[in-house]
Amino acid sequence: MRKGFGVFVLVMGVFVLSRELPSPAGLVVAVVAMALAGLTLVCRLTAVRCPLLSRSRPQ
């Protein structure tokens, strides 16, 4: 539940920031955030030893 809430806070923060910044900067923030989220997802799903996974989690 804590991790889910953390993801929610990050998503909402990016959303609010992208809405409050001037036109091109808000779009850039949103695109960069989506790209990082996509790369994180790909790393977690495909890599055998993804550096983003916590060490305490069993593999």
mmCIF file of N, CA, C and O in Angstrom, residues 26 42 50-51 58:
data_model
loop_
_atom_site.group_PDB
_atom_site.id
_atom_site.type_symbol
_atom_site.label_atom_id
_atom_site.label_comp_id
_atom_site.label_asym_id
_atom_site.label_seq_id
_atom_site.Cartn_x
_atom_site.Cartn_y
_atom_site.Cartn_z
ATOM 1 N N GLY A 26 5.840 22.381 -19.732
ATOM 2 C CA GLY A 26 4.934 21.393 -19.154
ATOM 3 C C GLY A 26 4.886 20.120 -19.974
ATOM 4 O O GLY A 26 4.880 19.012 -19.431
ATOM 5 N N VAL A 42 10.192 -1.408 -18.260
ATOM 6 C CA VAL A 42 10.915 -2.358 -19.102
ATOM 7 C C VAL A 42 12.041 -3.020 -18.312
ATOM 8 O O VAL A 42 12.241 -4.234 -18.393
ATOM 9 N N CYS A 50 17.858 -6.065 -12.496
ATOM 10 C CA CYS A 50 17.519 -4.658 -12.657
ATOM 11 C C CYS A 50 18.020 -3.868 -11.448
ATOM 12 O O CYS A 50 17.711 -4.218 -10.306
ATOM 13 N N PRO A 51 18.793 -2.809 -11.646
ATOM 14 C CA PRO A 51 19.304 -2.033 -10.519
ATOM 15 C C PRO A 51 18.203 -1.264 -9.781
ATOM 16 O O PRO A 51 18.441 -0.754 -8.695
ATOM 17 N N PRO A 58 13.079 -10.927 -2.820
ATOM 18 C CA PRO A 58 13.585 -12.192 -3.371
ATOM 19 C C PRO A 58 13.415 -12.240 -4.879
ATOM 20 O O PRO A 58 12.442 -11.724 -5.422
#
